[in-house]
mmCIF file with all atom_site columns, C-alpha atoms and ligand atoms in Angstrom:
data_model
loop_
_atom_site.group_PDB
_atom_site.id
_atom_site.type_symbol
_atom_site.label_atom_id
_atom_site.label_alt_id
_atom_site.label_comp_id
_atom_site.label_asym_id
_atom_site.label_entity_id
_atom_site.label_seq_id
_atom_site.pdbx_PDB_ins_code
_atom_site.Cartn_x
_atom_site.Cartn_y
_atom_site.Cartn_z
_atom_site.occupancy
_atom_site.B_iso_or_equiv
_atom_site.pdbx_formal_charge
_atom_site.auth_seq_id
_atom_site.auth_comp_id
_atom_site.auth_asym_id
_atom_site.auth_atom_id
_atom_site.pdbx_PDB_model_num
ATOM   1   C CA  . MET A 1 1   ? 0.000   0.000   0.000   1.00 53.00 ? 1   MET A CA  1
ATOM   2   C CA  . ASP A 1 2   ? 1.373   3.441   -0.957  1.00 62.00 ? 2   ASP A CA  1
ATOM   3   C CA  . VAL A 1 3   ? 1.287   5.609   2.197   1.00 62.00 ? 3   VAL A CA  1
ATOM   4   C CA  . ASN A 1 4   ? 0.392   8.654   0.100   1.00 71.00 ? 4   ASN A CA  1
ATOM   5   C CA  . SER A 1 5   ? -2.501  7.038   -1.723  1.00 78.00 ? 5   SER A CA  1
ATOM   6   C CA  . ARG A 1 6   ? -6.021  8.080   -0.815  1.00 94.00 ? 6   ARG A CA  1
ATOM   7   C CA  . ILE A 1 7   ? -8.318  5.125   -0.318  1.00 97.00 ? 7   ILE A CA  1
ATOM   8   C CA  . ALA A 1 8   ? -12.095 5.529   -0.048  1.00 98.00 ? 8   ALA A CA  1
ATOM   9   C CA  . VAL A 1 9   ? -14.619 2.896   0.979   1.00 98.00 ? 9   VAL A CA  1
ATOM   10  C CA  . CYS A 1 10  ? -18.082 2.741   -0.624  1.00 98.00 ? 10  CYS A CA  1
ATOM   11  C CA  . PRO A 1 11  ? -20.183 0.637   1.751   1.00 98.00 ? 11  PRO A CA  1
ATOM   12  C CA  . GLY A 1 12  ? -23.680 -0.722  1.319   1.00 97.00 ? 12  GLY A CA  1
ATOM   13  C CA  . SER A 1 13  ? -25.828 -3.806  1.393   1.00 97.00 ? 13  SER A CA  1
ATOM   14  C CA  . PHE A 1 14  ? -26.133 -3.714  -2.419  1.00 98.00 ? 14  PHE A CA  1
ATOM   15  C CA  . ASP A 1 15  ? -29.080 -6.098  -2.476  1.00 98.00 ? 15  ASP A CA  1
ATOM   16  C CA  . PRO A 1 16  ? -28.749 -5.773  -5.427  1.00 98.00 ? 16  PRO A CA  1
ATOM   17  C CA  . VAL A 1 17  ? -26.208 -3.322  -6.872  1.00 98.00 ? 17  VAL A CA  1
ATOM   18  C CA  . THR A 1 18  ? -27.979 -0.798  -9.119  1.00 98.00 ? 18  THR A CA  1
ATOM   19  C CA  . ASN A 1 19  ? -26.909 1.668   -11.813 1.00 98.00 ? 19  ASN A CA  1
ATOM   20  C CA  . GLY A 1 20  ? -27.223 4.355   -9.110  1.00 98.00 ? 20  GLY A CA  1
ATOM   21  C CA  . HIS A 1 21  ? -24.595 2.638   -6.925  1.00 98.00 ? 21  HIS A CA  1
ATOM   22  C CA  . LEU A 1 22  ? -22.346 2.198   -9.955  1.00 98.00 ? 22  LEU A CA  1
ATOM   23  C CA  . ASP A 1 23  ? -22.574 5.902   -10.763 1.00 98.00 ? 23  ASP A CA  1
ATOM   24  C CA  . VAL A 1 24  ? -21.380 6.776   -7.243  1.00 98.00 ? 24  VAL A CA  1
ATOM   25  C CA  . VAL A 1 25  ? -18.537 4.220   -7.357  1.00 98.00 ? 25  VAL A CA  1
ATOM   26  C CA  . ARG A 1 26  ? -17.435 5.445   -10.791 1.00 98.00 ? 26  ARG A CA  1
ATOM   27  C CA  . ARG A 1 27  ? -17.335 9.038   -9.544  1.00 98.00 ? 27  ARG A CA  1
ATOM   28  C CA  . ALA A 1 28  ? -15.496 8.037   -6.340  1.00 98.00 ? 28  ALA A CA  1
ATOM   29  C CA  . ALA A 1 29  ? -12.957 6.153   -8.483  1.00 98.00 ? 29  ALA A CA  1
ATOM   30  C CA  . SER A 1 30  ? -12.238 9.364   -10.381 1.00 97.00 ? 30  SER A CA  1
ATOM   31  C CA  . LEU A 1 31  ? -11.660 11.279  -7.125  1.00 96.00 ? 31  LEU A CA  1
ATOM   32  C CA  . PHE A 1 32  ? -9.534  8.778   -5.173  1.00 96.00 ? 32  PHE A CA  1
ATOM   33  C CA  . ASP A 1 33  ? -6.530  6.553   -5.907  1.00 96.00 ? 33  ASP A CA  1
ATOM   34  C CA  . GLU A 1 34  ? -8.361  3.448   -4.843  1.00 97.00 ? 34  GLU A CA  1
ATOM   35  C CA  . VAL A 1 35  ? -11.957 2.562   -4.004  1.00 98.00 ? 35  VAL A CA  1
ATOM   36  C CA  . ILE A 1 36  ? -12.982 -0.436  -1.945  1.00 98.00 ? 36  ILE A CA  1
ATOM   37  C CA  . VAL A 1 37  ? -16.612 -1.449  -2.253  1.00 98.00 ? 37  VAL A CA  1
ATOM   38  C CA  . ALA A 1 38  ? -17.646 -3.007  1.071   1.00 98.00 ? 38  ALA A CA  1
ATOM   39  C CA  . VAL A 1 39  ? -20.604 -5.352  0.693   1.00 98.00 ? 39  VAL A CA  1
ATOM   40  C CA  . GLY A 1 40  ? -22.107 -5.602  4.144   1.00 96.00 ? 40  GLY A CA  1
ATOM   41  C CA  . ILE A 1 41  ? -25.037 -6.629  6.210   1.00 88.00 ? 41  ILE A CA  1
ATOM   42  C CA  . ASN A 1 42  ? -27.595 -4.048  7.265   1.00 85.00 ? 42  ASN A CA  1
ATOM   43  C CA  . ALA A 1 43  ? -28.994 -5.409  10.525  1.00 86.00 ? 43  ALA A CA  1
ATOM   44  C CA  . SER A 1 44  ? -32.338 -3.689  9.891   1.00 85.00 ? 44  SER A CA  1
ATOM   45  C CA  . LYS A 1 45  ? -32.937 -5.307  6.461   1.00 85.00 ? 45  LYS A CA  1
ATOM   46  C CA  . SER A 1 46  ? -33.353 -8.923  5.352   1.00 92.00 ? 46  SER A CA  1
ATOM   47  C CA  . ALA A 1 47  ? -31.485 -9.651  2.129   1.00 95.00 ? 47  ALA A CA  1
ATOM   48  C CA  . LEU A 1 48  ? -32.836 -11.230 -1.049  1.00 97.00 ? 48  LEU A CA  1
ATOM   49  C CA  . LEU A 1 49  ? -29.408 -12.290 -2.353  1.00 97.00 ? 49  LEU A CA  1
ATOM   50  C CA  . GLU A 1 50  ? -26.651 -14.072 -0.406  1.00 96.00 ? 50  GLU A CA  1
ATOM   51  C CA  . ALA A 1 51  ? -23.672 -11.888 0.522   1.00 96.00 ? 51  ALA A CA  1
ATOM   52  C CA  . ASP A 1 52  ? -21.282 -13.857 -1.730  1.00 96.00 ? 52  ASP A CA  1
ATOM   53  C CA  . GLU A 1 53  ? -23.609 -13.437 -4.700  1.00 97.00 ? 53  GLU A CA  1
ATOM   54  C CA  . ARG A 1 54  ? -23.864 -9.682  -4.041  1.00 98.00 ? 54  ARG A CA  1
ATOM   55  C CA  . VAL A 1 55  ? -20.052 -9.521  -3.984  1.00 98.00 ? 55  VAL A CA  1
ATOM   56  C CA  . ARG A 1 56  ? -19.749 -11.520 -7.223  1.00 98.00 ? 56  ARG A CA  1
ATOM   57  C CA  . LEU A 1 57  ? -22.310 -9.366  -9.035  1.00 98.00 ? 57  LEU A CA  1
ATOM   58  C CA  . PHE A 1 58  ? -20.579 -6.160  -7.922  1.00 98.00 ? 58  PHE A CA  1
ATOM   59  C CA  . GLU A 1 59  ? -17.179 -7.549  -9.008  1.00 98.00 ? 59  GLU A CA  1
ATOM   60  C CA  . GLN A 1 60  ? -18.543 -8.264  -12.478 1.00 98.00 ? 60  GLN A CA  1
ATOM   61  C CA  . ALA A 1 61  ? -20.029 -4.766  -12.694 1.00 98.00 ? 61  ALA A CA  1
ATOM   62  C CA  . VAL A 1 62  ? -16.714 -3.013  -11.904 1.00 98.00 ? 62  VAL A CA  1
ATOM   63  C CA  . GLU A 1 63  ? -14.405 -5.314  -13.891 1.00 98.00 ? 63  GLU A CA  1
ATOM   64  C CA  . HIS A 1 64  ? -13.505 -2.395  -16.172 1.00 97.00 ? 64  HIS A CA  1
ATOM   65  C CA  . MET A 1 65  ? -12.653 -0.022  -13.285 1.00 98.00 ? 65  MET A CA  1
ATOM   66  C CA  . PRO A 1 66  ? -8.973  -0.742  -12.483 1.00 97.00 ? 66  PRO A CA  1
ATOM   67  C CA  . ASN A 1 67  ? -8.815  1.097   -9.132  1.00 98.00 ? 67  ASN A CA  1
ATOM   68  C CA  . VAL A 1 68  ? -11.964 -0.467  -7.681  1.00 98.00 ? 68  VAL A CA  1
ATOM   69  C CA  . ARG A 1 69  ? -12.143 -3.709  -5.744  1.00 98.00 ? 69  ARG A CA  1
ATOM   70  C CA  . VAL A 1 70  ? -14.907 -5.401  -3.850  1.00 98.00 ? 70  VAL A CA  1
ATOM   71  C CA  . GLU A 1 71  ? -14.722 -6.889  -0.348  1.00 98.00 ? 71  GLU A CA  1
ATOM   72  C CA  . ARG A 1 72  ? -17.274 -8.725  1.719   1.00 97.00 ? 72  ARG A CA  1
ATOM   73  C CA  . MET A 1 73  ? -17.806 -7.009  5.088   1.00 97.00 ? 73  MET A CA  1
ATOM   74  C CA  . ASP A 1 74  ? -18.864 -9.251  7.975   1.00 96.00 ? 74  ASP A CA  1
ATOM   75  C CA  . GLY A 1 75  ? -17.967 -6.888  10.820  1.00 96.00 ? 75  GLY A CA  1
ATOM   76  C CA  . LEU A 1 76  ? -17.900 -3.173  11.474  1.00 97.00 ? 76  LEU A CA  1
ATOM   77  C CA  . LEU A 1 77  ? -17.314 -0.740  8.627   1.00 98.00 ? 77  LEU A CA  1
ATOM   78  C CA  . VAL A 1 78  ? -14.797 1.237   10.685  1.00 98.00 ? 78  VAL A CA  1
ATOM   79  C CA  . ASP A 1 79  ? -12.731 -1.948  11.213  1.00 98.00 ? 79  ASP A CA  1
ATOM   80  C CA  . LEU A 1 80  ? -12.685 -2.604  7.469   1.00 98.00 ? 80  LEU A CA  1
ATOM   81  C CA  . CYS A 1 81  ? -11.567 1.003   6.878   1.00 98.00 ? 81  CYS A CA  1
ATOM   82  C CA  . ARG A 1 82  ? -8.747  0.614   9.411   1.00 97.00 ? 82  ARG A CA  1
ATOM   83  C CA  . GLU A 1 83  ? -7.617  -2.755  7.969   1.00 97.00 ? 83  GLU A CA  1
ATOM   84  C CA  . HIS A 1 84  ? -7.315  -1.230  4.504   1.00 96.00 ? 84  HIS A CA  1
ATOM   85  C CA  . GLY A 1 85  ? -5.839  2.128   5.535   1.00 96.00 ? 85  GLY A CA  1
ATOM   86  C CA  . ALA A 1 86  ? -8.911  3.970   4.234   1.00 96.00 ? 86  ALA A CA  1
ATOM   87  C CA  . ASP A 1 87  ? -9.685  7.320   5.828   1.00 88.00 ? 87  ASP A CA  1
ATOM   88  C CA  . LEU A 1 88  ? -12.895 8.172   4.000   1.00 97.00 ? 88  LEU A CA  1
ATOM   89  C CA  . ILE A 1 89  ? -16.306 6.635   3.446   1.00 98.00 ? 89  ILE A CA  1
ATOM   90  C CA  . VAL A 1 90  ? -18.174 7.718   0.294   1.00 98.00 ? 90  VAL A CA  1
ATOM   91  C CA  . LYS A 1 91  ? -21.924 7.289   -0.126  1.00 98.00 ? 91  LYS A CA  1
ATOM   92  C CA  . GLY A 1 92  ? -24.564 8.570   -2.528  1.00 97.00 ? 92  GLY A CA  1
ATOM   93  C CA  . LEU A 1 93  ? -27.415 10.805  -1.373  1.00 97.00 ? 93  LEU A CA  1
ATOM   94  C CA  . ARG A 1 94  ? -30.662 10.849  -3.347  1.00 95.00 ? 94  ARG A CA  1
ATOM   95  C CA  . GLY A 1 95  ? -32.612 13.129  -1.038  1.00 93.00 ? 95  GLY A CA  1
ATOM   96  C CA  . GLY A 1 96  ? -33.914 13.800  2.436   1.00 94.00 ? 96  GLY A CA  1
ATOM   97  C CA  . ALA A 1 97  ? -34.904 10.217  3.247   1.00 94.00 ? 97  ALA A CA  1
ATOM   98  C CA  . ASP A 1 98  ? -31.360 9.060   2.470   1.00 95.00 ? 98  ASP A CA  1
ATOM   99  C CA  . PHE A 1 99  ? -29.986 11.888  4.586   1.00 96.00 ? 99  PHE A CA  1
ATOM   100 C CA  . ASP A 1 100 ? -32.110 10.767  7.547   1.00 97.00 ? 100 ASP A CA  1
ATOM   101 C CA  . ASP A 1 101 ? -30.717 7.225   7.242   1.00 95.00 ? 101 ASP A CA  1
ATOM   102 C CA  . GLU A 1 102 ? -27.139 8.252   6.570   1.00 97.00 ? 102 GLU A CA  1
ATOM   103 C CA  . GLN A 1 103 ? -26.634 11.047  9.093   1.00 97.00 ? 103 GLN A CA  1
ATOM   104 C CA  . PRO A 1 104 ? -26.633 8.802   12.208  1.00 97.00 ? 104 PRO A CA  1
ATOM   105 C CA  . MET A 1 105 ? -24.401 6.210   10.512  1.00 97.00 ? 105 MET A CA  1
ATOM   106 C CA  . ALA A 1 106 ? -21.891 8.880   9.454   1.00 98.00 ? 106 ALA A CA  1
ATOM   107 C CA  . ALA A 1 107 ? -21.893 10.355  12.963  1.00 98.00 ? 107 ALA A CA  1
ATOM   108 C CA  . MET A 1 108 ? -21.495 6.914   14.569  1.00 98.00 ? 108 MET A CA  1
ATOM   109 C CA  . ASN A 1 109 ? -18.607 5.948   12.297  1.00 98.00 ? 109 ASN A CA  1
ATOM   110 C CA  . ARG A 1 110 ? -16.878 9.236   13.063  1.00 98.00 ? 110 ARG A CA  1
ATOM   111 C CA  . HIS A 1 111 ? -17.494 8.732   16.780  1.00 98.00 ? 111 HIS A CA  1
ATOM   112 C CA  . LEU A 1 112 ? -16.063 5.192   16.658  1.00 98.00 ? 112 LEU A CA  1
ATOM   113 C CA  . SER A 1 113 ? -12.907 5.903   14.714  1.00 97.00 ? 113 SER A CA  1
ATOM   114 C CA  . GLY A 1 114 ? -12.727 9.468   13.403  1.00 96.00 ? 114 GLY A CA  1
ATOM   115 C CA  . VAL A 1 115 ? -13.386 8.332   9.817   1.00 97.00 ? 115 VAL A CA  1
ATOM   116 C CA  . GLU A 1 116 ? -15.251 10.968  7.801   1.00 97.00 ? 116 GLU A CA  1
ATOM   117 C CA  . THR A 1 117 ? -18.123 10.292  5.389   1.00 98.00 ? 117 THR A CA  1
ATOM   118 C CA  . LEU A 1 118 ? -18.335 12.201  2.132   1.00 97.00 ? 118 LEU A CA  1
ATOM   119 C CA  . PHE A 1 119 ? -21.666 12.323  0.276   1.00 97.00 ? 119 PHE A CA  1
ATOM   120 C CA  . LEU A 1 120 ? -22.035 12.552  -3.480  1.00 98.00 ? 120 LEU A CA  1
ATOM   121 C CA  . ILE A 1 121 ? -25.376 13.818  -4.723  1.00 97.00 ? 121 ILE A CA  1
ATOM   122 C CA  . THR A 1 122 ? -26.838 11.150  -6.968  1.00 96.00 ? 122 THR A CA  1
ATOM   123 C CA  . ASP A 1 123 ? -27.066 11.927  -10.658 1.00 96.00 ? 123 ASP A CA  1
ATOM   124 C CA  . ALA A 1 124 ? -30.645 12.974  -11.517 1.00 96.00 ? 124 ALA A CA  1
ATOM   125 C CA  . ALA A 1 125 ? -30.797 10.295  -14.225 1.00 97.00 ? 125 ALA A CA  1
ATOM   126 C CA  . VAL A 1 126 ? -30.572 7.531   -11.598 1.00 97.00 ? 126 VAL A CA  1
ATOM   127 C CA  . SER A 1 127 ? -31.885 9.214   -8.460  1.00 96.00 ? 127 SER A CA  1
ATOM   128 C CA  . HIS A 1 128 ? -35.199 7.306   -8.570  1.00 97.00 ? 128 HIS A CA  1
ATOM   129 C CA  . ILE A 1 129 ? -33.438 3.926   -8.485  1.00 98.00 ? 129 ILE A CA  1
ATOM   130 C CA  . SER A 1 130 ? -33.120 2.039   -5.205  1.00 97.00 ? 130 SER A CA  1
ATOM   131 C CA  . SER A 1 131 ? -32.449 -1.617  -4.473  1.00 97.00 ? 131 SER A CA  1
ATOM   132 C CA  . SER A 1 132 ? -35.790 -1.929  -2.696  1.00 97.00 ? 132 SER A CA  1
ATOM   133 C CA  . LEU A 1 133 ? -37.803 -0.460  -5.599  1.00 98.00 ? 133 LEU A CA  1
ATOM   134 C CA  . VAL A 1 134 ? -35.882 -2.615  -8.086  1.00 98.00 ? 134 VAL A CA  1
ATOM   135 C CA  . LYS A 1 135 ? -36.870 -5.680  -6.026  1.00 98.00 ? 135 LYS A CA  1
ATOM   136 C CA  . ASP A 1 136 ? -40.470 -4.521  -5.772  1.00 98.00 ? 136 ASP A CA  1
ATOM   137 C CA  . VAL A 1 137 ? -40.721 -4.086  -9.556  1.00 98.00 ? 137 VAL A CA  1
ATOM   138 C CA  . ALA A 1 138 ? -38.984 -7.416  -10.313 1.00 98.00 ? 138 ALA A CA  1
ATOM   139 C CA  . GLN A 1 139 ? -41.118 -9.307  -7.838  1.00 98.00 ? 139 GLN A CA  1
ATOM   140 C CA  . TYR A 1 140 ? -44.191 -8.572  -9.959  1.00 97.00 ? 140 TYR A CA  1
ATOM   141 C CA  . GLY A 1 141 ? -42.465 -9.166  -13.292 1.00 97.00 ? 141 GLY A CA  1
ATOM   142 C CA  . GLY A 1 142 ? -41.868 -5.492  -14.130 1.00 98.00 ? 142 GLY A CA  1
ATOM   143 C CA  . ASN A 1 143 ? -38.910 -4.344  -16.176 1.00 98.00 ? 143 ASN A CA  1
ATOM   144 C CA  . ILE A 1 144 ? -35.661 -3.682  -14.250 1.00 98.00 ? 144 ILE A CA  1
ATOM   145 C CA  . THR A 1 145 ? -33.271 -4.258  -17.144 1.00 97.00 ? 145 THR A CA  1
ATOM   146 C CA  . ASP A 1 146 ? -32.437 -0.569  -17.585 1.00 97.00 ? 146 ASP A CA  1
ATOM   147 C CA  . MET A 1 147 ? -31.809 -0.006  -13.862 1.00 98.00 ? 147 MET A CA  1
ATOM   148 C CA  . VAL A 1 148 ? -29.269 -2.747  -13.070 1.00 98.00 ? 148 VAL A CA  1
ATOM   149 C CA  . PRO A 1 149 ? -26.548 -4.589  -15.026 1.00 98.00 ? 149 PRO A CA  1
ATOM   150 C CA  . ALA A 1 150 ? -27.834 -7.611  -17.001 1.00 98.00 ? 150 ALA A CA  1
ATOM   151 C CA  . PRO A 1 151 ? -26.357 -10.315 -14.696 1.00 98.00 ? 151 PRO A CA  1
ATOM   152 C CA  . VAL A 1 152 ? -27.953 -8.547  -11.719 1.00 98.00 ? 152 VAL A CA  1
ATOM   153 C CA  . ALA A 1 153 ? -31.367 -8.504  -13.406 1.00 98.00 ? 153 ALA A CA  1
ATOM   154 C CA  . ASP A 1 154 ? -31.018 -12.253 -14.120 1.00 98.00 ? 154 ASP A CA  1
ATOM   155 C CA  . ALA A 1 155 ? -30.128 -12.959 -10.469 1.00 98.00 ? 155 ALA A CA  1
ATOM   156 C CA  . VAL A 1 156 ? -33.023 -10.896 -9.094  1.00 98.00 ? 156 VAL A CA  1
ATOM   157 C CA  . TYR A 1 157 ? -35.634 -12.421 -11.433 1.00 98.00 ? 157 TYR A CA  1
ATOM   158 C CA  . ARG A 1 158 ? -34.256 -15.883 -10.606 1.00 98.00 ? 158 ARG A CA  1
ATOM   159 C CA  . ALA A 1 159 ? -34.561 -15.203 -6.861  1.00 98.00 ? 159 ALA A CA  1
ATOM   160 C CA  . PHE A 1 160 ? -38.218 -14.212 -7.277  1.00 98.00 ? 160 PHE A CA  1
ATOM   161 C CA  . GLY A 1 161 ? -39.043 -16.857 -9.895  1.00 97.00 ? 161 GLY A CA  1
ATOM   162 C CA  . THR A 1 162 ? -40.241 -14.090 -12.241 1.00 96.00 ? 162 THR A CA  1
ATOM   163 C CA  . HIS A 1 163 ? -38.985 -12.812 -15.600 1.00 93.00 ? 163 HIS A CA  1
ATOM   164 C CA  . PRO A 1 164 ? -38.856 -9.501  -17.452 1.00 91.00 ? 164 PRO A CA  1
ATOM   165 C CA  . PRO A 1 165 ? -41.878 -8.617  -19.596 1.00 90.00 ? 165 PRO A CA  1
ATOM   166 C CA  . LYS A 1 166 ? -41.726 -9.973  -23.151 1.00 85.00 ? 166 LYS A CA  1
ATOM   167 C CA  . GLU A 1 167 ? -41.004 -7.344  -25.858 1.00 75.00 ? 167 GLU A CA  1
ATOM   168 C CA  . ASP A 1 168 ? -44.682 -7.019  -26.790 1.00 69.00 ? 168 ASP A CA  1
ATOM   169 C CA  . GLU A 1 169 ? -45.732 -6.715  -23.092 1.00 63.00 ? 169 GLU A CA  1
ATOM   170 C CA  . ALA A 1 170 ? -43.097 -4.092  -22.204 1.00 57.00 ? 170 ALA A CA  1
HETATM 171 O O1  . LIG B 2 .   ? -26.981 0.050   1.720   1.00 86.74 ? 1   LIG B O1  1
HETATM 172 P P1  . LIG B 2 .   ? -27.227 0.228   3.186   1.00 86.74 ? 1   LIG B P1  1
HETATM 173 O O2  . LIG B 2 .   ? -28.264 -0.747  3.669   1.00 86.74 ? 1   LIG B O2  1
HETATM 174 O O3  . LIG B 2 .   ? -27.506 1.665   3.568   1.00 86.74 ? 1   LIG B O3  1
HETATM 175 O O4  . LIG B 2 .   ? -25.840 -0.158  3.902   1.00 86.74 ? 1   LIG B O4  1
HETATM 176 C C1  . LIG B 2 .   ? -25.719 -0.116  5.301   1.00 86.74 ? 1   LIG B C1  1
HETATM 177 C C2  . LIG B 2 .   ? -24.341 -0.655  5.704   1.00 86.74 ? 1   LIG B C2  1
HETATM 178 C C3  . LIG B 2 .   ? -24.185 -2.121  5.275   1.00 86.74 ? 1   LIG B C3  1
HETATM 179 C C4  . LIG B 2 .   ? -23.258 0.175   5.084   1.00 86.74 ? 1   LIG B C4  1
HETATM 180 C C5  . LIG B 2 .   ? -24.274 -0.526  7.263   1.00 86.74 ? 1   LIG B C5  1
HETATM 181 O O5  . LIG B 2 .   ? -25.333 -1.240  7.845   1.00 86.74 ? 1   LIG B O5  1
HETATM 182 C C6  . LIG B 2 .   ? -22.938 -1.003  7.822   1.00 86.74 ? 1   LIG B C6  1
HETATM 183 O O6  . LIG B 2 .   ? -21.977 -0.265  7.799   1.00 86.74 ? 1   LIG B O6  1
HETATM 184 N N1  . LIG B 2 .   ? -22.905 -2.282  8.308   1.00 86.74 ? 1   LIG B N1  1
HETATM 185 C C7  . LIG B 2 .   ? -21.710 -2.866  8.870   1.00 86.74 ? 1   LIG B C7  1
HETATM 186 C C8  . LIG B 2 .   ? -21.786 -2.914  10.411  1.00 86.74 ? 1   LIG B C8  1
HETATM 187 C C9  . LIG B 2 .   ? -21.532 -1.548  10.993  1.00 86.74 ? 1   LIG B C9  1
HETATM 188 O O7  . LIG B 2 .   ? -20.477 -0.963  10.856  1.00 86.74 ? 1   LIG B O7  1
HETATM 189 N N2  . LIG B 2 .   ? -22.584 -1.031  11.663  1.00 86.74 ? 1   LIG B N2  1
HETATM 190 C C10 . LIG B 2 .   ? -22.539 0.294   12.268  1.00 86.74 ? 1   LIG B C10 1
HETATM 191 C C11 . LIG B 2 .   ? -22.958 1.322   11.236  1.00 86.74 ? 1   LIG B C11 1
HETATM 192 S S1  . LIG B 2 .   ? -22.932 2.939   11.890  1.00 86.74 ? 1   LIG B S1  1
#
């Protein structure tokens, strides 16, 4: 590890990763030397996809981003940051509801270890996309193919036993 390099961690449950998450990671990768995507467990949510599958799908989605890697996070985010010498957390903010969720987490992480959280305002083109809405749409056979990478759409439809609408139904 280069002591001068700036490493940022993009944490989330990514259940599943969406084009909105990828926009934030892409922008973080242009701001920092290295970005570590930390795929974790949110104790207040139950996941559709297994953690290892969420990691694999994120890895596929960032294959073309040379300074981004993906790690599974089983413990505290601040411990992962310390282990990897990362001094910043980067997250996307879509609006006030996200702020309400993120503010206590950012304050807690800073309290625990001094690590700062930097928020990037989500691009308007993807600000309506969330993992939970993607799952809600897919569950009823709606079209998610323009909101997540293709392998992610396949995995989500498979998990629900549904499929995207046929061309003439779309
Ligand atoms: O995408 P999410 O659900 O907002 O991600 C939340 C996540 C996984 C980043 C958060 O729950 C987390 O950091 N979990 C790891 C355990 C931890 O550090 N908990 C204290 C958070 S202040």
